[in-house]
CSV table of C-alpha atoms in Angstrom, one decimal:
chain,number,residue,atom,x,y,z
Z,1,UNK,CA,111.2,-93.1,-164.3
Z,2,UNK,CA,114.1,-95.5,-163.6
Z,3,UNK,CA,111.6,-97.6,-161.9
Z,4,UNK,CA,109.0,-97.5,-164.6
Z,5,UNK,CA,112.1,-98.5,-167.4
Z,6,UNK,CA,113.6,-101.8,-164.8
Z,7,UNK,CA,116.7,-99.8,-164.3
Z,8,UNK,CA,116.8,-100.8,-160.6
Z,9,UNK,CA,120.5,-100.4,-160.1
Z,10,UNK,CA,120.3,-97.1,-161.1
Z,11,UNK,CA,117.7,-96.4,-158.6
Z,12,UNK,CA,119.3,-97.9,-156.3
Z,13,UNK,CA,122.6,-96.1,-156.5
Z,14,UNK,CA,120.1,-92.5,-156.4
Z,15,UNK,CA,118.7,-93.8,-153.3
Z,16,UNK,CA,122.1,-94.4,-151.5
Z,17,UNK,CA,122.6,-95.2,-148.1
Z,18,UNK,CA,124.0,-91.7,-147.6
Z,19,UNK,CA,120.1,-90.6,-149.1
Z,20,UNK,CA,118.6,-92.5,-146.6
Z,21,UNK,CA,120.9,-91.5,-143.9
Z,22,UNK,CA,119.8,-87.6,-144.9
Z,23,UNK,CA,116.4,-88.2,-145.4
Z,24,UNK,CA,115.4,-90.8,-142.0
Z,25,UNK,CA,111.9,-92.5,-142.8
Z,26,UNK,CA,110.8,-91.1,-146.1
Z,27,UNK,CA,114.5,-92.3,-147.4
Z,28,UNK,CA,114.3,-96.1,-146.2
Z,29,UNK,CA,110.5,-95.9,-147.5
Z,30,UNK,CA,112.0,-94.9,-151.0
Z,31,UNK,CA,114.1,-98.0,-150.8
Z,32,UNK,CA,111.3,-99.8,-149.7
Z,33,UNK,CA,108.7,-98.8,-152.8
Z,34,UNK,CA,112.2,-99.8,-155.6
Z,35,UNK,CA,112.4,-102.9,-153.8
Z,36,UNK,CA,109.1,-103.9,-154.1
Z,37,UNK,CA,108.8,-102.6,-157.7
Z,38,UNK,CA,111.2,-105.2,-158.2
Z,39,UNK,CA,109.6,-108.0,-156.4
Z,40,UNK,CA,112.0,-108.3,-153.1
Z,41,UNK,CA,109.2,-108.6,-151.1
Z,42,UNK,CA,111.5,-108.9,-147.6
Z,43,UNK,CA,113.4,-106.4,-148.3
Z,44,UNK,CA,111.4,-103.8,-149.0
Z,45,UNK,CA,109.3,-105.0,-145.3
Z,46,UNK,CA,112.4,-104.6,-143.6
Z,47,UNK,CA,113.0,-101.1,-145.1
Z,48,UNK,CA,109.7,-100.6,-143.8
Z,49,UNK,CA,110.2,-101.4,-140.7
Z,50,UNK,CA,112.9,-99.2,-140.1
Z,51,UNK,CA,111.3,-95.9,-141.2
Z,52,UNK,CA,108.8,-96.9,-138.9
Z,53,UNK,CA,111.1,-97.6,-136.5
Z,54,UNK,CA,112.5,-94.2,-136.6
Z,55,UNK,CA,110.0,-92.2,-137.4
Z,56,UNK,CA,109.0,-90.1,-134.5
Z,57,UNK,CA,105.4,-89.0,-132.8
Z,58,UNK,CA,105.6,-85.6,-135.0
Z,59,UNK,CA,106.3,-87.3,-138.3
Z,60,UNK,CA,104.7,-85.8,-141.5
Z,61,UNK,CA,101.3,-87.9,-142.0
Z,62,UNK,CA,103.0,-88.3,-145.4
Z,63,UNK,CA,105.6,-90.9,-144.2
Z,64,UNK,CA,102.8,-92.7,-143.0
Z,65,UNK,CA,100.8,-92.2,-146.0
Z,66,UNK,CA,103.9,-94.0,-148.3
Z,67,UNK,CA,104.5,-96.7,-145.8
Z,68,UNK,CA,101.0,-97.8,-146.1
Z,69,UNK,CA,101.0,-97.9,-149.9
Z,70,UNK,CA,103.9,-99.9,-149.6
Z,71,UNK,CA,102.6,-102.3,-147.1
Z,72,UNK,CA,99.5,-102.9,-149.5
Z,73,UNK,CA,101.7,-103.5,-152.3
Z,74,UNK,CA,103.0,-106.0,-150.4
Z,75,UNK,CA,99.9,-107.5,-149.5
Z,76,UNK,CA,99.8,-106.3,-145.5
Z,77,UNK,CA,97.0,-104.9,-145.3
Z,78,UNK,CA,96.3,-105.7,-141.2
Z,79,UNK,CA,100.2,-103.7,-141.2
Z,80,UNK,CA,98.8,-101.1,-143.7
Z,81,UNK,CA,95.6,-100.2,-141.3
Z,82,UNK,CA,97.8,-99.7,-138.6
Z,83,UNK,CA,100.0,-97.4,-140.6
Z,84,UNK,CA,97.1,-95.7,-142.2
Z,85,UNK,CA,95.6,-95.1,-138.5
Z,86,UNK,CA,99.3,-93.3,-137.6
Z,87,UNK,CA,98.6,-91.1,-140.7
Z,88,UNK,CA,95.0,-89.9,-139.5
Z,89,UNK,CA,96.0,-89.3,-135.8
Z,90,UNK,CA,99.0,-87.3,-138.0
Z,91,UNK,CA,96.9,-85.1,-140.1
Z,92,UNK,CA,93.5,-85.5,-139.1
Z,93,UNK,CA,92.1,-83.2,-141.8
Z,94,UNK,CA,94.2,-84.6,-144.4
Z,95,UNK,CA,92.3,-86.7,-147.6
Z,96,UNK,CA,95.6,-88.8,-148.2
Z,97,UNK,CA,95.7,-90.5,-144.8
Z,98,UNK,CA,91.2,-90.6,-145.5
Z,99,UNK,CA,92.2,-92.4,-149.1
Z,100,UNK,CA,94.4,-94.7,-147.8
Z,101,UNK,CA,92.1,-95.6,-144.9
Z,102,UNK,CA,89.5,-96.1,-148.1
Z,103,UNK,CA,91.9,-98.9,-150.0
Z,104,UNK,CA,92.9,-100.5,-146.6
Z,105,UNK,CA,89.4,-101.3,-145.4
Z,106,UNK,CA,88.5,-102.3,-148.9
Z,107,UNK,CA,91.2,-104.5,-149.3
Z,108,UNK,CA,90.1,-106.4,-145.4
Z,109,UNK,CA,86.6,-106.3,-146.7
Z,110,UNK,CA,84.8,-104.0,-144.4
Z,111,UNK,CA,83.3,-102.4,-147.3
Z,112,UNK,CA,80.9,-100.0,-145.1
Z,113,UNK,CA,84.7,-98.5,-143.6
Z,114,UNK,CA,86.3,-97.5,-146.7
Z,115,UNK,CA,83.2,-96.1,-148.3
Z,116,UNK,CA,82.9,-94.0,-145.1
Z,117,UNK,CA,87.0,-92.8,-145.0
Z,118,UNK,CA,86.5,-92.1,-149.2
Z,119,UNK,CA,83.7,-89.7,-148.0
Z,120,UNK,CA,85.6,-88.2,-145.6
Z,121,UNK,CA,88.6,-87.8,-148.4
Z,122,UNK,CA,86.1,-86.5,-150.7
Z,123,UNK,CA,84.6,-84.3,-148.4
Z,124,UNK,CA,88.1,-82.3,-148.0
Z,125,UNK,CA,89.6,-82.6,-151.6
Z,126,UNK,CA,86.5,-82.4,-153.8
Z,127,UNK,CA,88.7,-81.9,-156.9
Z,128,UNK,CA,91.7,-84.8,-156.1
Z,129,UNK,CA,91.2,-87.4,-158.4
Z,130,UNK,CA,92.7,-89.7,-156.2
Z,131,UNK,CA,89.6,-88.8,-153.4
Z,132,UNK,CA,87.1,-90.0,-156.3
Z,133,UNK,CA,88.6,-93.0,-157.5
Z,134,UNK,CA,88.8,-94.1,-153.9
Z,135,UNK,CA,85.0,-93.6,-153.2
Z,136,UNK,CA,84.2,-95.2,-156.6
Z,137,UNK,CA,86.0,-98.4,-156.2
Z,138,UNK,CA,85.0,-98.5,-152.5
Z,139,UNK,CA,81.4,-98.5,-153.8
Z,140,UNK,CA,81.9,-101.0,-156.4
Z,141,UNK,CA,83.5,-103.6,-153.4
Z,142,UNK,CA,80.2,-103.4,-152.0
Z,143,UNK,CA,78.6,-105.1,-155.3
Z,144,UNK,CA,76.1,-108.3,-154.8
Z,145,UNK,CA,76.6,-111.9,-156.1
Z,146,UNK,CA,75.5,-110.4,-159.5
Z,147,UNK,CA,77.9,-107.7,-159.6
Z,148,UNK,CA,75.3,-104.8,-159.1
Z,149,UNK,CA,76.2,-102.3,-156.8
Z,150,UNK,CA,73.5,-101.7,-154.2
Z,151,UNK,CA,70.4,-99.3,-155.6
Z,152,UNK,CA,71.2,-96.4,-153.0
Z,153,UNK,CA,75.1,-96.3,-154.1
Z,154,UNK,CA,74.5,-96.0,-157.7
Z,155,UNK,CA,73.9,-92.4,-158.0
Z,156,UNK,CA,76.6,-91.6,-155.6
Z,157,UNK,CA,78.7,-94.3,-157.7
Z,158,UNK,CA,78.5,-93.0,-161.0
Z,159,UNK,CA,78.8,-89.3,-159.8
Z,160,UNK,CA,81.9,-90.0,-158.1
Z,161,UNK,CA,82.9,-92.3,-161.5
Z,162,UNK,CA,82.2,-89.0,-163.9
Z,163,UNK,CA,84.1,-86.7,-161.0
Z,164,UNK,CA,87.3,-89.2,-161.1
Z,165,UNK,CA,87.6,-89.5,-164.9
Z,166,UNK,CA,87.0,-85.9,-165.7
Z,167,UNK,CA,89.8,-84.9,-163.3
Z,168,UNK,CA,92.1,-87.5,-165.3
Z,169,UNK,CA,91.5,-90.8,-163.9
Z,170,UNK,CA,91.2,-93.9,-165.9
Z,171,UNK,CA,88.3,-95.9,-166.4
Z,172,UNK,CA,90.6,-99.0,-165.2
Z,173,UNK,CA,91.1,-96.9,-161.8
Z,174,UNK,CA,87.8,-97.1,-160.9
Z,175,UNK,CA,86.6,-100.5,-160.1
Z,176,UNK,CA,88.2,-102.6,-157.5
Z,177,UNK,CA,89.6,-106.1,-157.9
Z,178,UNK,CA,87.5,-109.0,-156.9
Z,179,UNK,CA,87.4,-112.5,-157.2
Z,180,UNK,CA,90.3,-114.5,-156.6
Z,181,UNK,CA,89.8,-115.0,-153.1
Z,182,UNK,CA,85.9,-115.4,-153.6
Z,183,UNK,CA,86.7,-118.4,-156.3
Z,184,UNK,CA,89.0,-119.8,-154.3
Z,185,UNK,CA,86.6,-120.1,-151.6
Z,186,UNK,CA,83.7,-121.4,-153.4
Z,187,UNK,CA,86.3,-124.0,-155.7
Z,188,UNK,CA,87.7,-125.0,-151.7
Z,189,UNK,CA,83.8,-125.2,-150.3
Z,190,UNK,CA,83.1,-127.0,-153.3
Z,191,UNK,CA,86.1,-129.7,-152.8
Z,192,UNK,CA,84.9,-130.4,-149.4
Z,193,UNK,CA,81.1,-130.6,-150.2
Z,194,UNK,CA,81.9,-133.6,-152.4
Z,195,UNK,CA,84.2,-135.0,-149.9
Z,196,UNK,CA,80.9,-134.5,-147.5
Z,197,UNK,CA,78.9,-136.4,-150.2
Z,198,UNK,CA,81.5,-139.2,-150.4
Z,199,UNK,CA,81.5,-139.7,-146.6
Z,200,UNK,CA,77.3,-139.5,-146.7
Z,201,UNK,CA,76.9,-141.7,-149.7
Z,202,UNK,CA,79.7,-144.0,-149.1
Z,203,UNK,CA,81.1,-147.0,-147.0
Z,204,UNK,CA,82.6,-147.2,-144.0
Z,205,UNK,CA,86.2,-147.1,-145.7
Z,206,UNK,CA,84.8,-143.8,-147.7
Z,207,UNK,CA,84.6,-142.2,-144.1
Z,208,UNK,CA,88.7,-143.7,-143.8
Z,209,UNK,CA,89.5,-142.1,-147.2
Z,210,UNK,CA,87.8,-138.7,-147.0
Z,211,UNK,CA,89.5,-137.8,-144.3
Z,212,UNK,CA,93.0,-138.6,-145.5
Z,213,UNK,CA,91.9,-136.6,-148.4
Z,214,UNK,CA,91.0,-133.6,-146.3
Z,215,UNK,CA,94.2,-134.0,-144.5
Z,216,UNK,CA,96.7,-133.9,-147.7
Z,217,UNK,CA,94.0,-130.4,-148.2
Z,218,UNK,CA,95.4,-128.9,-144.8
Z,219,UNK,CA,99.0,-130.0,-145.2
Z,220,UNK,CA,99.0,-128.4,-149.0
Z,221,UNK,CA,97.5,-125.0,-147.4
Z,222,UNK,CA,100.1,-125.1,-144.5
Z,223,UNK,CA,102.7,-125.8,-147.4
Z,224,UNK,CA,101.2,-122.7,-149.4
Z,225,UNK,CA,101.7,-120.6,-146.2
Z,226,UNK,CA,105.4,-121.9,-145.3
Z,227,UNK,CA,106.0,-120.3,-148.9
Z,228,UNK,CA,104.4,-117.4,-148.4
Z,229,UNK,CA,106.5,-116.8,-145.3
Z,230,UNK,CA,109.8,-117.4,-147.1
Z,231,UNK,CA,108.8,-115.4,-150.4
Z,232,UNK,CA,108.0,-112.1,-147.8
Z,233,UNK,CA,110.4,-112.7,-145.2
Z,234,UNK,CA,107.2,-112.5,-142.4
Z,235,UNK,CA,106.4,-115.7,-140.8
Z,236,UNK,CA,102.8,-117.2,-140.0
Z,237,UNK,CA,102.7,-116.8,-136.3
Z,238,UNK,CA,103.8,-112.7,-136.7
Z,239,UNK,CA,101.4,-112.3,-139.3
Z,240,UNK,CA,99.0,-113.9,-137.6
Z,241,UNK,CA,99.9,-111.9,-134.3
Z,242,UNK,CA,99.6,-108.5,-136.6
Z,243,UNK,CA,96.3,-109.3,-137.3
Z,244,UNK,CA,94.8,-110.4,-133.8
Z,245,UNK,CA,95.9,-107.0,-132.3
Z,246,UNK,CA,94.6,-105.1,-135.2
Z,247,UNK,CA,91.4,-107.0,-134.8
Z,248,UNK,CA,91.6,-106.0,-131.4
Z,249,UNK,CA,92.4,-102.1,-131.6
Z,250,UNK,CA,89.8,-102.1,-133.7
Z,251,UNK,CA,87.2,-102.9,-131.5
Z,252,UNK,CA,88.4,-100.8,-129.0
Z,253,UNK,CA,87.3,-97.5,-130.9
Z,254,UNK,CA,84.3,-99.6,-132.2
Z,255,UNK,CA,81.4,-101.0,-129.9
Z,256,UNK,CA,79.5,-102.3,-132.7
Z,257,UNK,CA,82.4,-104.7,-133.9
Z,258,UNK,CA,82.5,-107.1,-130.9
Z,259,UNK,CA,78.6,-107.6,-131.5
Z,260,UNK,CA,78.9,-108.3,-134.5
Z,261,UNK,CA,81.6,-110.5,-134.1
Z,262,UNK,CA,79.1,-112.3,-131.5
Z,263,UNK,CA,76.5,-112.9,-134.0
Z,264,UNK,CA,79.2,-114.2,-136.2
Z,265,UNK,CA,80.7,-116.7,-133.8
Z,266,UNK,CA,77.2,-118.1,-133.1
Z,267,UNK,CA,76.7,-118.5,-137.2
Z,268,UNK,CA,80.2,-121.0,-137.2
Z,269,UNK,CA,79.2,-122.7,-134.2
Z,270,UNK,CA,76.4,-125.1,-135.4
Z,271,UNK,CA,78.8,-126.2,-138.6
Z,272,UNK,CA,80.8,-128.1,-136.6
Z,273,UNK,CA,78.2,-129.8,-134.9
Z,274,UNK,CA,76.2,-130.6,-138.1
Z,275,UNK,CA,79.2,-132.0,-140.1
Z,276,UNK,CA,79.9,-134.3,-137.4
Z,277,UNK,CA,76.9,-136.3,-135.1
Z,278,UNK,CA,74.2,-134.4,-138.1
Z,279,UNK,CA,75.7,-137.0,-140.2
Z,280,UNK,CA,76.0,-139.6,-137.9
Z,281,UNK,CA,72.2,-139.2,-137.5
Z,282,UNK,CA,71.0,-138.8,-141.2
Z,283,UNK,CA,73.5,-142.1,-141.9
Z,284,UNK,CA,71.2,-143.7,-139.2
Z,285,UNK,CA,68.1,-142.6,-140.5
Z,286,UNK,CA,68.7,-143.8,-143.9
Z,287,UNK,CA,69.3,-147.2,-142.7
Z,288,UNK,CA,73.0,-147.2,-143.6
Z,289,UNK,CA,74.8,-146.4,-140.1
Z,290,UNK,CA,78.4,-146.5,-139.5
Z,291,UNK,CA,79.9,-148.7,-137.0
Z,292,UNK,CA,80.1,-147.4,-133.2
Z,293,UNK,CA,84.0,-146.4,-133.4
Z,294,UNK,CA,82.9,-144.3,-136.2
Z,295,UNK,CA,79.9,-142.5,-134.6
Z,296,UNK,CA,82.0,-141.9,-131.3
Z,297,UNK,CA,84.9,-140.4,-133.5
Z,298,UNK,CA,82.8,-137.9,-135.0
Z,299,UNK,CA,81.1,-136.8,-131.6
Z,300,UNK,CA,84.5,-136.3,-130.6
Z,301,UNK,CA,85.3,-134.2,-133.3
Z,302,UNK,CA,82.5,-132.5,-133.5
Z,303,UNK,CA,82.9,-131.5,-130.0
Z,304,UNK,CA,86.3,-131.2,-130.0
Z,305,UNK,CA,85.6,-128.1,-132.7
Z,306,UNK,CA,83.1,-126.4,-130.1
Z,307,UNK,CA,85.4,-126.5,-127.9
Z,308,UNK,CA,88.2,-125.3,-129.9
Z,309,UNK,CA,86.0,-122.1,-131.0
Z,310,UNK,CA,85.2,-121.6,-127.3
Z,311,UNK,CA,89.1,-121.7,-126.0
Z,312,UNK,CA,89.9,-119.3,-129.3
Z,313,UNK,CA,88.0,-116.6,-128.3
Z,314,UNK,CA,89.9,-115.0,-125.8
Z,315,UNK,CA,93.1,-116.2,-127.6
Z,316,UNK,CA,91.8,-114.2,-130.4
Z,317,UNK,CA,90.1,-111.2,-129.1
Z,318,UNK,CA,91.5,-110.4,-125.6
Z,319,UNK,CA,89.9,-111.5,-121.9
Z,320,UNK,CA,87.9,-108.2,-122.2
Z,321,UNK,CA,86.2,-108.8,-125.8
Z,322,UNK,CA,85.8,-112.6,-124.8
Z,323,UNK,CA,83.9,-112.0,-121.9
Z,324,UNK,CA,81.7,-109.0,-123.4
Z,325,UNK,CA,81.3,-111.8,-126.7
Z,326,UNK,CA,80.1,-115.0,-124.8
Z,327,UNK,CA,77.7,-112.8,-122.7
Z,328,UNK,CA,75.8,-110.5,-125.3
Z,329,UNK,CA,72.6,-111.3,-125.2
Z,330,UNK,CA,73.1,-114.8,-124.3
Z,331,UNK,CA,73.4,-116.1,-128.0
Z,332,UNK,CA,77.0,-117.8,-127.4
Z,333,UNK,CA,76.1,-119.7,-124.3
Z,334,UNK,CA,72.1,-120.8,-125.8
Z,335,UNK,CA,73.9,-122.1,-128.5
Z,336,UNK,CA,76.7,-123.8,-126.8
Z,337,UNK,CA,74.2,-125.9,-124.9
Z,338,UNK,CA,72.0,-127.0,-128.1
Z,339,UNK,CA,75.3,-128.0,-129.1
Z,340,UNK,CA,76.1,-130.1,-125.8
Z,341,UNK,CA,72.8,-131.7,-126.0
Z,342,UNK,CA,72.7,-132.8,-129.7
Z,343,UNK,CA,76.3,-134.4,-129.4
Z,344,UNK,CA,75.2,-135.8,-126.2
Z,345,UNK,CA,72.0,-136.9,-127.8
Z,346,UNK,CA,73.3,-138.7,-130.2
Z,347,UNK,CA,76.2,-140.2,-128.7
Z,348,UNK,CA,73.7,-142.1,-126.3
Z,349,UNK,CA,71.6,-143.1,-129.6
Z,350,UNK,CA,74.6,-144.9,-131.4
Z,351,UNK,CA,75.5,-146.3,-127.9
Z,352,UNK,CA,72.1,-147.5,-127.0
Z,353,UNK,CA,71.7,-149.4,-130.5
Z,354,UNK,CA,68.7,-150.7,-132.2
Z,355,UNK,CA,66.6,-147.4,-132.2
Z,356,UNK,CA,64.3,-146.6,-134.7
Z,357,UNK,CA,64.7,-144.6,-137.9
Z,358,UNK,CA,62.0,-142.2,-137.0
Z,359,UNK,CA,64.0,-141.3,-134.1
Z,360,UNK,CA,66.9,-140.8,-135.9
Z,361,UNK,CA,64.7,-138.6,-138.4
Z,362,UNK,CA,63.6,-136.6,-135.8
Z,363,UNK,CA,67.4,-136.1,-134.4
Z,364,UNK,CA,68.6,-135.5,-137.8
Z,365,UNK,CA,66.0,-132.6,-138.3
Z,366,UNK,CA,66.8,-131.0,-135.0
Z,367,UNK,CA,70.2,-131.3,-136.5
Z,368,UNK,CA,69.0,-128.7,-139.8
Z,369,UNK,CA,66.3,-126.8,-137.8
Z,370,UNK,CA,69.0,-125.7,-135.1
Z,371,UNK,CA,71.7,-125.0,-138.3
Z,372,UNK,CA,69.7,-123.2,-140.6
Z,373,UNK,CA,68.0,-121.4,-138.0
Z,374,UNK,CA,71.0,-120.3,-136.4
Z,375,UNK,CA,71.5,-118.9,-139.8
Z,376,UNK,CA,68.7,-117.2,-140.5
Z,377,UNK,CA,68.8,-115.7,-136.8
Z,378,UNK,CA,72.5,-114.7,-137.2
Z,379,UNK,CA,71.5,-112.9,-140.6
Z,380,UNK,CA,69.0,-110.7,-139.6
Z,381,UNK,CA,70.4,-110.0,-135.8
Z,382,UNK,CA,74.0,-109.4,-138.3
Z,383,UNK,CA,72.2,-107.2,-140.9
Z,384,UNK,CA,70.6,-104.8,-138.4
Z,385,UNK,CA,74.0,-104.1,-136.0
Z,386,UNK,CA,76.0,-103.7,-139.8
Z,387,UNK,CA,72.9,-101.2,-140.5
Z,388,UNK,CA,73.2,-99.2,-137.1
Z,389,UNK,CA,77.2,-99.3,-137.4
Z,390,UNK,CA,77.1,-97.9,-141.3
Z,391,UNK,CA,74.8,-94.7,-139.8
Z,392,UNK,CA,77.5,-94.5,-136.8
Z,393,UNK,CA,80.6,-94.3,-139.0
């Protein structure tokens, strides 16, 4: 109620130190929830960090259950998960730990996840509002470009919808947030596409330009994340660490996730590669060519990138995943060599000089044929392990 009315001080003085001192974890993650109530974002995450500090192995899964609520309020959701996973292993039957599992996954994107943990919440507490409203939004995340949810989760939607709101939930409760991260993706692809356009269409001072352009782009984003880290107390590199092992753990209880995460890799890898010498090769073809300087530039970029991608992977996912990644089915390493050999190809071109436009057609198609059907590969090989994983879960 104090919270509710601003009176922070007064909750504050409630929840003393000598309160928290009585009451171990679920007193600092009372501290923590006021704090963040009142936007002191590093606070409250230390607070956090000590109940979970102190908390022991036989700690109620409803310590757990509050430290991951708070963690998500304070947008943590890679901390939150591994919180939430504490609260399972702590009450394995419970549908609070199964509901927060629900809003974590739903807030990482792994829509197929939470649907599957709000079932399981469901399952158990048929009559908790809470369980409802959990499997309701988690069914509305998985919603197409339209905003449809898929044909075989309306009926289970709009049961769970009428369950939820007859056991007092609000119509506001049941559909989950979307959009600002999707527009700010599609307003950020968009920037660069017309940068892209500028350096296709344009001289060879456009290609000087863009690329000053694209660097003030990086430097505002690393400026946006240097605020971040000072707003919440947490820096980039720990964040960033938090999220690599929880990536990790992950995919040790989870065989499908590395695969998929293969398929993935070998989607990304042609962007590079198309961005870089494609253009070089459609300038060509069109008659308009950039100088040699130029042309070698982007072939070293554009490999640079490949290799990049190639060094991350066991940064990112662990010697183990890395080696289990580049070898699955051979799709990494096919598509690292049609990499090798376009850059190669067309750094000899632009060496070589005076070659016809109609080979540079023919290397600017292999360009798109390799890209888009990389793509189209990638979807279908990525749509039937996501199929095979929802069943498993």
């Amino acid at each position: 109620m104090l919270v509710g009315q601003g009176r922070f001080a007064e909750a504050h003085a409630l929840i003393s130190d000598a309160f928290v001192e009585r009451n171990g974890s679920a007193g600092y993650l009372l501290r923590a929830w006021v704090l963040t109530q009142e936007r002191r974002p590093a606070q409250a995450r230390e607070a956090v960090d000590w109940a979970l500090a102190i908390a022991g192995p036989a700690e109620a899964a409803d310590v757990f259950v509050l430290a991951g609520v708070v963690l998500l309020s304070l947008d943590e959701a890679h901390a939150a998960l591994t919180v939430a996973l504490r609260a399972s292993g702590s009450d394995p039957d419970g549908w609070e730990p199964s509901v927060l599992l629900s809003d974590v996954h739903r807030r990482l994107g792994r829509v197929p996840d939470a649907v599957a943990a709000a079932r399981r919440a469901v399952a158990v507490a048929p009559d908790e509002a809470e369980a409802q409203v959990a499997l309701a939004r988690s069914l509305s995340a998985g919603r197409g470009p339209l905003g449809r949810i898929p044909r075989r989760h309306r009926a289970e939607h709009r049961a769970a919808a009428e369950r939820a709101l007859a056991l007092g939930a609000t119509p506001g409760q049941l559909t989950a947030p979307r959009g600002g991260a999707v527009i700010g993706g599609v307003g950020l692809a968009l920037f660069w596409g017309i940068q892209l356009y500028r350096i296709e269409t344009g001289g060879t001072w456009q290609l000087v330009t863009a690329g000053i352009v694209l660097v003030v782009t990086f430097t505002l984003i690393a400026f946006l994340v240097k605020s971040g880290t000072r707003r919440s107390g947490i820096s980039a590199r720990t964040r960033l660490r938090g999220i690599r092992a929880t990536t990790r753990t992950s995919m040790v209880g989870d065989d499908w996730l590395w695969r998929i995460s293969a398929v993935h890799l070998c989607a990304a890898l042609p962007v590079p590669v198309l961005l870089t010498t494609g253009l070089v090769a459609d300038r060509a073809w069109r008659g308009g060519g950039w100088p040699l300087w130029a042309d070698g530039l982007l072939a070293c970029t554009g490999f640079g990138a490949v290799v990049l991608l190639l060094v991350g992977i066991p940064w990112w996912y662990g010697g183990v995943f890395a080696r289990r990644i580049l070898r699955y089915a051979g799709l990494l390493r096919c598509q690292l060599a049609v990499a090798s050999l376009l850059i190669g190809a067309t750094l000899a071109l632009a060496v070589q000089g005076g070659v016809s436009r109609d080979v540079w057609a023919y290397m600017a198609g292999a360009h798109v044929v390799w890209t888009v059907g990389g793509w189209l590969l990638a979807l279908a090989l990525s749509g039937r392990l996501q199929a095979l994983r929802r069943r498993a879960l």
